[in-house]
PDB file of C-alpha atoms in Angstrom:
ATOM      1  CA  GLN A 148      74.113  95.046  95.228  1.00  0.00           C
ATOM      2  CA  VAL A 149      75.516  96.619  98.375  1.00  0.00           C
ATOM      3  CA  GLN A 150      73.584  97.049 101.592  1.00  0.00           C
ATOM      4  CA  LEU A 151      74.755  99.497 104.236  1.00  0.00           C
ATOM      5  CA  VAL A 152      73.733  99.636 107.894  1.00  0.00           C
ATOM      6  CA  GLU A 153      74.856 102.505 110.126  1.00  0.00           C
ATOM      7  CA  SER A 154      75.126 102.446 113.894  1.00  0.00           C
ATOM      8  CA  GLY A 155      76.671 104.462 116.697  1.00  0.00           C
ATOM      9  CA  GLY A 156      74.591 107.615 116.644  1.00  0.00           C
ATOM     10  CA  GLY A 157      73.175 109.180 119.786  1.00  0.00           C
ATOM     11  CA  LEU A 158      73.068 112.187 122.062  1.00  0.00           C
ATOM     12  CA  VAL A 159      76.316 113.758 123.238  1.00  0.00           C
ATOM     13  CA  GLN A 160      77.333 117.028 124.851  1.00  0.00           C
ATOM     14  CA  ALA A 161      79.350 119.602 122.962  1.00  0.00           C
ATOM     15  CA  GLY A 162      83.029 118.731 123.068  1.00  0.00           C
ATOM     16  CA  GLY A 163      82.301 115.025 123.273  1.00  0.00           C
ATOM     17  CA  SER A 164      82.985 112.182 120.859  1.00  0.00           C
ATOM     18  CA  LEU A 165      81.075 109.530 118.965  1.00  0.00           C
ATOM     19  CA  ARG A 166      82.116 106.804 116.549  1.00  0.00           C
ATOM     20  CA  LEU A 167      79.795 105.849 113.748  1.00  0.00           C
ATOM     21  CA  SER A 168      80.046 102.476 112.044  1.00  0.00           C
ATOM     22  CA  CYS A 169      78.768 101.381 108.655  1.00  0.00           C
ATOM     23  CA  ALA A 170      78.601  97.655 107.975  1.00  0.00           C
ATOM     24  CA  GLY A 171      78.452  96.727 104.320  1.00  0.00           C
ATOM     25  CA  SER A 172      77.495  93.581 102.496  1.00  0.00           C
ATOM     26  CA  GLY A 173      78.139  92.451  98.962  1.00  0.00           C
ATOM     27  CA  ARG A 174      81.090  90.967  97.151  1.00  0.00           C
ATOM     28  CA  THR A 175      82.222  94.283  95.680  1.00  0.00           C
ATOM     29  CA  PHE A 176      82.149  96.302  98.894  1.00  0.00           C
ATOM     30  CA  SER A 177      85.925  96.357  99.259  1.00  0.00           C
ATOM     31  CA  THR A 178      86.344  97.835  95.758  1.00  0.00           C
ATOM     32  CA  TYR A 179      84.170 100.884  96.436  1.00  0.00           C
ATOM     33  CA  SER A 180      85.010 104.294  97.747  1.00  0.00           C
ATOM     34  CA  MET A 181      83.000 104.996 100.892  1.00  0.00           C
ATOM     35  CA  GLY A 182      81.755 108.168 102.458  1.00  0.00           C
ATOM     36  CA  TRP A 183      79.659 109.877 105.068  1.00  0.00           C
ATOM     37  CA  PHE A 184      77.091 112.580 104.408  1.00  0.00           C
ATOM     38  CA  ARG A 185      74.779 114.386 106.775  1.00  0.00           C
ATOM     39  CA  GLN A 186      71.510 116.253 106.653  1.00  0.00           C
ATOM     40  CA  ALA A 187      70.331 118.655 109.299  1.00  0.00           C
ATOM     41  CA  PRO A 188      66.655 119.672 109.629  1.00  0.00           C
ATOM     42  CA  GLY A 189      65.696 122.164 106.935  1.00  0.00           C
ATOM     43  CA  LYS A 190      69.040 121.851 105.177  1.00  0.00           C
ATOM     44  CA  GLU A 191      70.337 119.999 102.162  1.00  0.00           C
ATOM     45  CA  ARG A 192      72.422 116.891 102.503  1.00  0.00           C
ATOM     46  CA  GLU A 193      76.124 117.695 102.652  1.00  0.00           C
ATOM     47  CA  PHE A 194      79.353 115.790 102.203  1.00  0.00           C
ATOM     48  CA  VAL A 195      81.308 115.034 105.386  1.00  0.00           C
ATOM     49  CA  ALA A 196      84.134 112.610 104.608  1.00  0.00           C
ATOM     50  CA  ALA A 197      85.234 109.967 102.120  1.00  0.00           C
ATOM     51  CA  ILE A 198      87.837 107.241 101.810  1.00  0.00           C
ATOM     52  CA  ASN A 199      89.039 105.474  98.694  1.00  0.00           C
ATOM     53  CA  TRP A 200      88.798 101.731  98.117  1.00  0.00           C
ATOM     54  CA  SER A 201      92.216 100.965  99.601  1.00  0.00           C
ATOM     55  CA  GLY A 202      91.962 103.322 102.543  1.00  0.00           C
ATOM     56  CA  GLY A 203      95.016 105.187 101.357  1.00  0.00           C
ATOM     57  CA  ARG A 204      93.287 108.460 100.602  1.00  0.00           C
ATOM     58  CA  THR A 205      90.811 110.409 102.678  1.00  0.00           C
ATOM     59  CA  PHE A 206      88.825 113.573 102.071  1.00  0.00           C
ATOM     60  CA  TYR A 207      87.020 115.886 104.474  1.00  0.00           C
ATOM     61  CA  SER A 208      84.750 118.870 104.337  1.00  0.00           C
ATOM     62  CA  ASN A 209      86.264 122.017 105.789  1.00  0.00           C
ATOM     63  CA  SER A 210      83.703 122.026 108.580  1.00  0.00           C
ATOM     64  CA  VAL A 211      84.942 118.718 110.041  1.00  0.00           C
ATOM     65  CA  LYS A 212      88.613 118.658 109.022  1.00  0.00           C
ATOM     66  CA  GLY A 213      90.804 118.119 112.056  1.00  0.00           C
ATOM     67  CA  ARG A 214      87.920 116.833 114.180  1.00  0.00           C
ATOM     68  CA  PHE A 215      86.581 113.822 112.264  1.00  0.00           C
ATOM     69  CA  THR A 216      88.481 110.794 110.991  1.00  0.00           C
ATOM     70  CA  ILE A 217      87.216 108.285 108.442  1.00  0.00           C
ATOM     71  CA  SER A 218      88.682 104.795 108.254  1.00  0.00           C
ATOM     72  CA  ARG A 219      87.803 101.375 106.904  1.00  0.00           C
ATOM     73  CA  ASP A 220      88.394  97.785 107.863  1.00  0.00           C
ATOM     74  CA  SER A 221      88.104  95.740 104.694  1.00  0.00           C
ATOM     75  CA  ALA A 222      88.266  92.449 106.560  1.00  0.00           C
ATOM     76  CA  LYS A 223      85.126  93.438 108.439  1.00  0.00           C
ATOM     77  CA  ASN A 224      83.478  95.272 105.513  1.00  0.00           C
ATOM     78  CA  THR A 225      83.059  98.233 107.830  1.00  0.00           C
ATOM     79  CA  VAL A 226      83.693 101.950 107.563  1.00  0.00           C
ATOM     80  CA  TYR A 227      84.026 104.200 110.595  1.00  0.00           C
ATOM     81  CA  LEU A 228      83.657 107.884 111.317  1.00  0.00           C
ATOM     82  CA  GLN A 229      85.352 108.985 114.518  1.00  0.00           C
ATOM     83  CA  MET A 230      83.911 112.324 115.548  1.00  0.00           C
ATOM     84  CA  ASN A 231      85.727 114.382 118.179  1.00  0.00           C
ATOM     85  CA  SER A 232      85.193 117.877 119.567  1.00  0.00           C
ATOM     86  CA  LEU A 233      81.573 117.729 118.509  1.00  0.00           C
ATOM     87  CA  LYS A 234      79.633 120.958 118.125  1.00  0.00           C
ATOM     88  CA  PRO A 235      75.873 121.621 118.174  1.00  0.00           C
ATOM     89  CA  GLU A 236      76.078 122.385 114.447  1.00  0.00           C
ATOM     90  CA  ASP A 237      77.159 118.773 113.852  1.00  0.00           C
ATOM     91  CA  THR A 238      73.627 117.694 114.775  1.00  0.00           C
ATOM     92  CA  ALA A 239      72.173 115.836 111.795  1.00  0.00           C
ATOM     93  CA  VAL A 240      71.211 112.473 110.391  1.00  0.00           C
ATOM     94  CA  TYR A 241      74.423 110.862 109.173  1.00  0.00           C
ATOM     95  CA  TYR A 242      74.326 108.611 106.124  1.00  0.00           C
ATOM     96  CA  CYS A 243      76.871 106.094 104.954  1.00  0.00           C
ATOM     97  CA  ALA A 244      77.380 105.890 101.202  1.00  0.00           C
ATOM     98  CA  ALA A 245      79.216 103.604  98.798  1.00  0.00           C
ATOM     99  CA  ASN A 246      80.719 104.147  95.365  1.00  0.00           C
ATOM    100  CA  LEU A 247      80.922 107.924  95.361  1.00  0.00           C
ATOM    101  CA  ASP A 248      81.262 109.983  92.192  1.00  0.00           C
ATOM    102  CA  PRO A 249      84.562 111.847  91.639  1.00  0.00           C
ATOM    103  CA  LEU A 250      83.034 115.102  92.893  1.00  0.00           C
ATOM    104  CA  LEU A 251      82.026 113.396  96.153  1.00  0.00           C
ATOM    105  CA  SER A 252      78.497 114.652  95.731  1.00  0.00           C
ATOM    106  CA  LYS A 253      76.606 111.479  94.856  1.00  0.00           C
ATOM    107  CA  ALA A 254      76.757 107.781  95.575  1.00  0.00           C
ATOM    108  CA  ASP A 255      75.246 104.598  94.232  1.00  0.00           C
ATOM    109  CA  TYR A 256      74.310 103.088  97.585  1.00  0.00           C
ATOM    110  CA  TRP A 257      73.034 104.605 100.814  1.00  0.00           C
ATOM    111  CA  GLY A 258      72.350 103.477 104.342  1.00  0.00           C
ATOM    112  CA  GLN A 259      69.212 104.340 106.284  1.00  0.00           C
ATOM    113  CA  GLY A 260      70.930 106.977 108.419  1.00  0.00           C
ATOM    114  CA  THR A 261      71.709 107.389 112.105  1.00  0.00           C
ATOM    115  CA  GLN A 262      70.827 110.423 114.220  1.00  0.00           C
ATOM    116  CA  VAL A 263      73.576 112.419 115.908  1.00  0.00           C
ATOM    117  CA  THR A 264      72.479 115.099 118.370  1.00  0.00           C
ATOM    118  CA  VAL A 265      74.980 117.406 120.041  1.00  0.00           C
ATOM    119  CA  SER A 266      73.669 119.443 122.963  1.00  0.00           C
ATOM    120  CA  SER A 267      75.190 122.771 123.992  1.00  0.00           C
TER     121      SER A 267
END
């Protein structure tokens, strides 16, 4: 079993930055791909970013490419999402996920979510 706990959300003005953290537990955490998804009010959950088990490969949605960076620290069992140049449309609940499917659309484990609000 893997448990995920997100932190770092909050309120920020457009153009600002936030860094989300996802602390994982479980012996197999370091072997899993990790990712971030988000869900805005009235919208479906969408993929944001993913990183493979070694940290050597990363993937981003077109909407965040060039602004967000995903990374992981295996020694700390933690995954990060650095979000720069934030826009109001980035407002959503952000979820950390572990062990993503190859299409980056599903995951076996999910965190509880952290709210990110970007004001204009």
